[in-house]
PDB file of C-alpha atoms and ligand atoms in Angstrom:
ATOM      1  CA  MET A 961      14.517  75.832  13.025  1.00 92.00           C
ATOM      2  CA  ASN A 962      15.243  73.741  15.612  1.00 96.00           C
ATOM      3  CA  VAL A 963      12.294  70.767  17.142  1.00 98.00           C
ATOM      4  CA  THR A 964      12.524  68.072  19.303  1.00 98.00           C
ATOM      5  CA  VAL A 965      10.205  64.964  19.551  1.00 98.00           C
ATOM      6  CA  ASN A 966       9.532  62.434  21.612  1.00 98.00           C
ATOM      7  CA  VAL A 967       9.834  59.213  19.283  1.00 98.00           C
ATOM      8  CA  ASN A 968       8.881  55.802  20.883  1.00 98.00           C
ATOM      9  CA  GLY A 969      10.369  56.489  23.893  1.00 97.00           C
ATOM     10  CA  LYS A 970      12.791  58.770  22.403  1.00 98.00           C
ATOM     11  CA  PRO A 971      13.956  62.818  22.174  1.00 98.00           C
ATOM     12  CA  TYR A 972      15.218  63.242  18.777  1.00 98.00           C
ATOM     13  CA  THR A 973      16.319  67.185  17.367  1.00 98.00           C
ATOM     14  CA  ARG A 974      16.003  67.886  13.784  1.00 98.00           C
ATOM     15  CA  ASP A 975      17.062  71.240  12.232  1.00 98.00           C
ATOM     16  CA  VAL A 976      13.940  71.061   9.835  1.00 98.00           C
ATOM     17  CA  GLU A 977      12.292  73.664   7.597  1.00 97.00           C
ATOM     18  CA  PRO A 978       9.409  74.547   8.836  1.00 97.00           C
ATOM     19  CA  ARG A 979       7.103  72.839   6.293  1.00 97.00           C
ATOM     20  CA  MET A 980       8.429  70.076   6.888  1.00 98.00           C
ATOM     21  CA  LEU A 981       5.154  67.144   7.649  1.00 98.00           C
ATOM     22  CA  LEU A 982       5.700  64.807  10.240  1.00 98.00           C
ATOM     23  CA  VAL A 983       5.419  62.370   7.796  1.00 98.00           C
ATOM     24  CA  HIS A 984       8.893  63.383   5.736  1.00 98.00           C
ATOM     25  CA  PHE A 985      10.460  63.811   9.424  1.00 98.00           C
ATOM     26  CA  LEU A 986      10.028  59.992  10.671  1.00 98.00           C
ATOM     27  CA  ARG A 987      10.799  58.577   7.545  1.00 98.00           C
ATOM     28  CA  ASP A 988      13.174  61.330   6.316  1.00 98.00           C
ATOM     29  CA  GLU A 989      15.649  61.754   9.435  1.00 98.00           C
ATOM     30  CA  LEU A 990      14.618  58.995  11.664  1.00 98.00           C
ATOM     31  CA  ALA A 991      14.408  56.636   9.388  1.00 98.00           C
ATOM     32  CA  LEU A 992      11.531  54.472  10.990  1.00 98.00           C
ATOM     33  CA  THR A 993       9.778  53.850   6.983  1.00 98.00           C
ATOM     34  CA  GLY A 994       7.180  51.889   8.940  1.00 98.00           C
ATOM     35  CA  THR A 995       5.304  54.648   8.564  1.00 98.00           C
ATOM     36  CA  HIS A 996       4.382  55.238   5.105  1.00 98.00           C
ATOM     37  CA  VAL A 997       2.903  57.618   2.675  1.00 98.00           C
ATOM     38  CA  GLY A 998       0.493  56.396   0.632  1.00 98.00           C
ATOM     39  CA  CYS A 999      -1.770  59.477  -0.898  1.00 97.00           C
ATOM     40  CA  ASP A1000      -1.354  63.115  -1.380  1.00 93.00           C
ATOM     41  CA  THR A1001      -5.169  64.168  -0.982  1.00 96.00           C
ATOM     42  CA  SER A1002      -4.556  62.475   3.507  1.00 96.00           C
ATOM     43  CA  GLN A1003      -7.132  59.759   2.949  1.00 97.00           C
ATOM     44  CA  CYS A1004      -5.429  56.629   3.151  1.00 98.00           C
ATOM     45  CA  GLY A1005      -4.074  56.616   6.676  1.00 98.00           C
ATOM     46  CA  ALA A1006      -1.071  54.587   5.878  1.00 98.00           C
ATOM     47  CA  CYS A1007       1.085  57.621   7.400  1.00 98.00           C
ATOM     48  CA  THR A1008      -0.917  56.366  11.015  1.00 98.00           C
ATOM     49  CA  VAL A1009       0.570  57.535  14.178  1.00 98.00           C
ATOM     50  CA  HIS A1010      -0.283  59.009  18.012  1.00 98.00           C
ATOM     51  CA  LEU A1011       0.926  62.014  18.856  1.00 98.00           C
ATOM     52  CA  GLY A1012       0.345  63.050  22.165  1.00 95.00           C
ATOM     53  CA  GLY A1013      -1.247  59.598  22.370  1.00 92.00           C
ATOM     54  CA  ASP A1014      -4.600  60.387  19.629  1.00 96.00           C
ATOM     55  CA  ALA A1015      -4.360  58.160  16.042  1.00 98.00           C
ATOM     56  CA  ILE A1016      -3.065  61.036  13.061  1.00 98.00           C
ATOM     57  CA  LYS A1017      -2.664  61.001   9.267  1.00 98.00           C
ATOM     58  CA  SER A1018       1.198  61.989   9.932  1.00 98.00           C
ATOM     59  CA  CYS A1019       0.831  63.418   6.093  1.00 98.00           C
ATOM     60  CA  THR A1020      -1.829  66.132   7.677  1.00 98.00           C
ATOM     61  CA  VAL A1021       0.411  67.576  10.571  1.00 98.00           C
ATOM     62  CA  LEU A1022       3.709  69.362  10.215  1.00 98.00           C
ATOM     63  CA  ALA A1023       6.890  68.205  12.001  1.00 98.00           C
ATOM     64  CA  VAL A1024       7.311  71.496  13.932  1.00 98.00           C
ATOM     65  CA  GLN A1025       3.565  71.458  15.064  1.00 98.00           C
ATOM     66  CA  ALA A1026       4.916  68.010  17.399  1.00 98.00           C
ATOM     67  CA  ASP A1027       7.796  70.288  18.744  1.00 98.00           C
ATOM     68  CA  GLY A1028       8.191  68.630  22.386  1.00 98.00           C
ATOM     69  CA  LEU A1029       5.648  65.771  22.210  1.00 98.00           C
ATOM     70  CA  ASP A1030       5.206  62.466  22.229  1.00 98.00           C
ATOM     71  CA  VAL A1031       5.168  60.561  18.961  1.00 98.00           C
ATOM     72  CA  THR A1032       4.570  56.316  18.820  1.00 98.00           C
ATOM     73  CA  THR A1033       5.382  54.817  15.283  1.00 98.00           C
ATOM     74  CA  ILE A1034       4.392  51.480  14.431  1.00 98.00           C
ATOM     75  CA  GLU A1035       8.395  50.226  14.690  1.00 97.00           C
ATOM     76  CA  GLY A1036       7.784  51.591  19.114  1.00 97.00           C
ATOM     77  CA  ILE A1037       4.536  49.609  19.618  1.00 96.00           C
ATOM     78  CA  GLY A1038       5.872  45.710  19.220  1.00 94.00           C
ATOM     79  CA  THR A1039       9.345  44.229  18.588  1.00 92.00           C
ATOM     80  CA  ALA A1040       9.825  40.725  16.670  1.00 91.00           C
ATOM     81  CA  ALA A1041      10.109  38.525  20.058  1.00 94.00           C
ATOM     82  CA  ASP A1042       7.456  40.677  21.081  1.00 95.00           C
ATOM     83  CA  LEU A1043       5.070  41.348  19.154  1.00 97.00           C
ATOM     84  CA  HIS A1044       2.356  44.009  19.743  1.00 97.00           C
ATOM     85  CA  PRO A1045      -1.227  41.737  20.227  1.00 97.00           C
ATOM     86  CA  LEU A1046      -2.592  43.510  17.070  1.00 98.00           C
ATOM     87  CA  GLN A1047       0.912  42.602  14.840  1.00 98.00           C
ATOM     88  CA  ALA A1048       0.278  39.398  16.158  1.00 98.00           C
ATOM     89  CA  GLY A1049      -3.789  38.947  15.403  1.00 98.00           C
ATOM     90  CA  PHE A1050      -2.687  40.384  11.569  1.00 98.00           C
ATOM     91  CA  TRP A1051      -0.389  37.455  11.698  1.00 97.00           C
ATOM     92  CA  ALA A1052      -2.833  35.147  12.040  1.00 98.00           C
ATOM     93  CA  GLU A1053      -6.078  36.247  10.645  1.00 98.00           C
ATOM     94  CA  HIS A1054      -3.993  37.105   7.878  1.00 97.00           C
ATOM     95  CA  GLY A1055      -5.210  40.603   7.902  1.00 97.00           C
ATOM     96  CA  LEU A1056      -2.206  41.799   5.478  1.00 95.00           C
ATOM     97  CA  GLN A1057      -1.821  40.775   1.654  1.00 96.00           C
ATOM     98  CA  CYS A1058       0.930  43.607   0.481  1.00 98.00           C
ATOM     99  CA  GLY A1059       1.055  44.880   4.144  1.00 97.00           C
ATOM    100  CA  PHE A1060       1.358  48.235   2.671  1.00 98.00           C
ATOM    101  CA  CYS A1061      -0.963  49.292   4.365  1.00 98.00           C
ATOM    102  CA  THR A1062      -0.007  47.864   8.534  1.00 98.00           C
ATOM    103  CA  PRO A1063       1.291  49.175  10.071  1.00 98.00           C
ATOM    104  CA  GLY A1064      -1.466  52.498   9.948  1.00 98.00           C
ATOM    105  CA  MET A1065      -4.215  49.957  10.062  1.00 98.00           C
ATOM    106  CA  ILE A1066      -2.630  48.830  13.277  1.00 98.00           C
ATOM    107  CA  MET A1067      -1.692  52.165  14.437  1.00 98.00           C
ATOM    108  CA  ALA A1068      -5.278  53.179  13.932  1.00 98.00           C
ATOM    109  CA  SER A1069      -7.022  49.726  15.287  1.00 98.00           C
ATOM    110  CA  ALA A1070      -4.052  50.759  18.495  1.00 98.00           C
ATOM    111  CA  GLU A1071      -6.146  53.863  19.594  1.00 97.00           C
ATOM    112  CA  LEU A1072     -10.198  51.868  18.753  1.00 98.00           C
ATOM    113  CA  LEU A1073      -8.791  48.667  21.269  1.00 97.00           C
ATOM    114  CA  ARG A1074      -7.313  51.699  24.026  1.00 96.00           C
ATOM    115  CA  HIS A1075     -10.717  52.959  23.578  1.00 96.00           C
ATOM    116  CA  ASN A1076     -13.132  50.572  22.993  1.00 97.00           C
ATOM    117  CA  PRO A1077     -11.383  47.551  24.482  1.00 96.00           C
ATOM    118  CA  SER A1078     -14.335  45.283  22.699  1.00 96.00           C
ATOM    119  CA  PRO A1079     -15.508  47.126  19.524  1.00 98.00           C
ATOM    120  CA  SER A1080     -18.185  45.267  17.463  1.00 98.00           C
ATOM    121  CA  GLU A1081     -17.351  45.071  13.956  1.00 98.00           C
ATOM    122  CA  GLU A1082     -19.500  47.343  13.201  1.00 98.00           C
ATOM    123  CA  GLU A1083     -17.226  49.736  15.116  1.00 98.00           C
ATOM    124  CA  ILE A1084     -13.965  48.352  14.167  1.00 98.00           C
ATOM    125  CA  ARG A1085     -15.390  48.841  10.141  1.00 98.00           C
ATOM    126  CA  TYR A1086     -16.463  52.506  11.262  1.00 98.00           C
ATOM    127  CA  HIS A1087     -12.906  53.586  13.022  1.00 98.00           C
ATOM    128  CA  LEU A1088     -10.799  52.291   9.796  1.00 98.00           C
ATOM    129  CA  GLU A1089     -13.071  54.162   7.210  1.00 97.00           C
ATOM    130  CA  GLY A1090     -10.006  56.260   7.053  1.00 97.00           C
ATOM    131  CA  ASN A1091      -7.637  54.338   5.870  1.00 98.00           C
ATOM    132  CA  TYR A1092      -7.765  51.968   2.368  1.00 98.00           C
ATOM    133  CA  CYS A1093      -6.147  48.695   2.332  1.00 98.00           C
ATOM    134  CA  ARG A1094      -5.525  48.562  -1.559  1.00 97.00           C
ATOM    135  CA  CYS A1095      -5.604  45.022  -1.013  1.00 97.00           C
ATOM    136  CA  THR A1096      -9.135  44.797  -0.446  1.00 95.00           C
ATOM    137  CA  GLY A1097      -8.426  42.696   2.706  1.00 93.00           C
ATOM    138  CA  TYR A1098     -10.894  44.344   5.035  1.00 97.00           C
ATOM    139  CA  HIS A1099     -12.755  41.259   5.808  1.00 97.00           C
ATOM    140  CA  ASN A1100      -9.161  39.753   7.655  1.00 98.00           C
ATOM    141  CA  ILE A1101      -8.697  43.326   9.075  1.00 98.00           C
ATOM    142  CA  VAL A1102     -11.321  43.077  11.049  1.00 98.00           C
ATOM    143  CA  LYS A1103     -10.549  39.226  11.775  1.00 98.00           C
ATOM    144  CA  ALA A1104      -7.326  40.377  12.884  1.00 98.00           C
ATOM    145  CA  VAL A1105      -8.568  43.708  15.510  1.00 98.00           C
ATOM    146  CA  GLN A1106     -11.217  40.544  17.179  1.00 98.00           C
ATOM    147  CA  HIS A1107      -8.561  38.252  17.827  1.00 98.00           C
ATOM    148  CA  ALA A1108      -5.632  41.411  19.083  1.00 98.00           C
ATOM    149  CA  ALA A1109      -9.418  42.554  21.491  1.00 98.00           C
ATOM    150  CA  GLY A1110      -9.825  39.049  22.675  1.00 97.00           C
ATOM    151  CA  ALA A1111      -6.405  38.353  23.839  1.00 96.00           C
ATOM    152  CA  MET A1112      -5.913  41.532  25.725  1.00 95.00           C
ATOM    153  CA  SER A1113      -9.581  40.741  27.318  1.00 93.00           C
ATOM    154  CA  ALA A1114      -7.928  37.247  28.251  1.00 93.00           C
ATOM    155  CA  ALA A1115      -4.647  39.228  29.690  1.00 91.00           C
ATOM    156  CA  GLN A1116      -6.245  41.243  31.108  1.00 88.00           C
ATOM    157  CA  GLY A1117      -8.096  38.697  32.894  1.00 88.00           C
ATOM    158  CA  GLN A1118      -5.661  36.835  33.822  1.00 88.00           C
ATOM    159  CA  ARG A1119      -3.848  40.167  35.104  1.00 88.00           C
ATOM    160  CA  GLN A1120      -6.516  40.108  37.243  1.00 88.00           C
ATOM    161  CA  GLU A1121      -7.304  36.696  39.054  1.00 88.00           C
ATOM    162  CA  GLN A1122      -3.723  36.776  39.735  1.00 87.00           C
ATOM    163  CA  ALA A1123      -3.407  40.296  41.370  1.00 87.00           C
ATOM    164  CA  ALA A1124      -6.783  38.664  43.166  1.00 86.00           C
ATOM    165  CA  ASP A1125      -4.822  35.606  44.052  1.00 84.00           C
ATOM    166  CA  ASP A1126      -1.704  37.438  45.217  1.00 79.00           C
TER     167      ASP A1126
HETATM  168 FE1  FES B 539      -1.322  60.477   4.584  1.00 64.18          FE
HETATM  169 FE2  FES B 539      -1.910  59.190   2.424  1.00 64.18          FE
HETATM  170  S1  FES B 539      -0.565  59.160   3.052  1.00 64.18           S
HETATM  171  S2  FES B 539      -3.854  60.039   5.076  1.00 64.18           S
HETATM  172 FE1  FES B 540      -2.196  45.693   0.829  1.00 64.18          FE
HETATM  173 FE2  FES B 540      -3.128  46.751   2.904  1.00 64.18          FE
HETATM  174  S1  FES B 540      -2.165  44.689   2.853  1.00 64.18           S
HETATM  175  S2  FES B 540      -2.899  47.697   0.467  1.00 64.18           S
END
């Protein structure tokens, strides 16, 4: 059946099997391989993307369920020349080792920071409990999210100061 999904701001129409998972739609139909498959039990979080603005595990959603909706993947949140603050945070704090879990960690963390711009360490760990890092680099992952939260709040402060001056 035909589905149209808006991925990273662009509509894609494909004829898919009704049983196709969103993660396979992204990887196999659109070649967006930054979204990973790390398990077959919906536990690892490597496949996390945003669907309609919420972080979801794309191995738990059918492509047909995303018909007409907006999906954001790791490819859509920053560029090499203009990293998202979370990407910069993972870079600065060495928040990755093999990097397999990193896209999912970043997408899950982006949702956290949208709702809670200044999370505590405990809140970060709680929010990321559905994302596994097989390299067990959790300490630096938490630091990376804190780094991003600090950068985003500094940028927000600068914007407010600028608006007050204008
Ligand atoms: Fe989706 Fe592991 S691949 S949770
Ligand atoms: Fe290797 Fe997390 S960095 S799985």
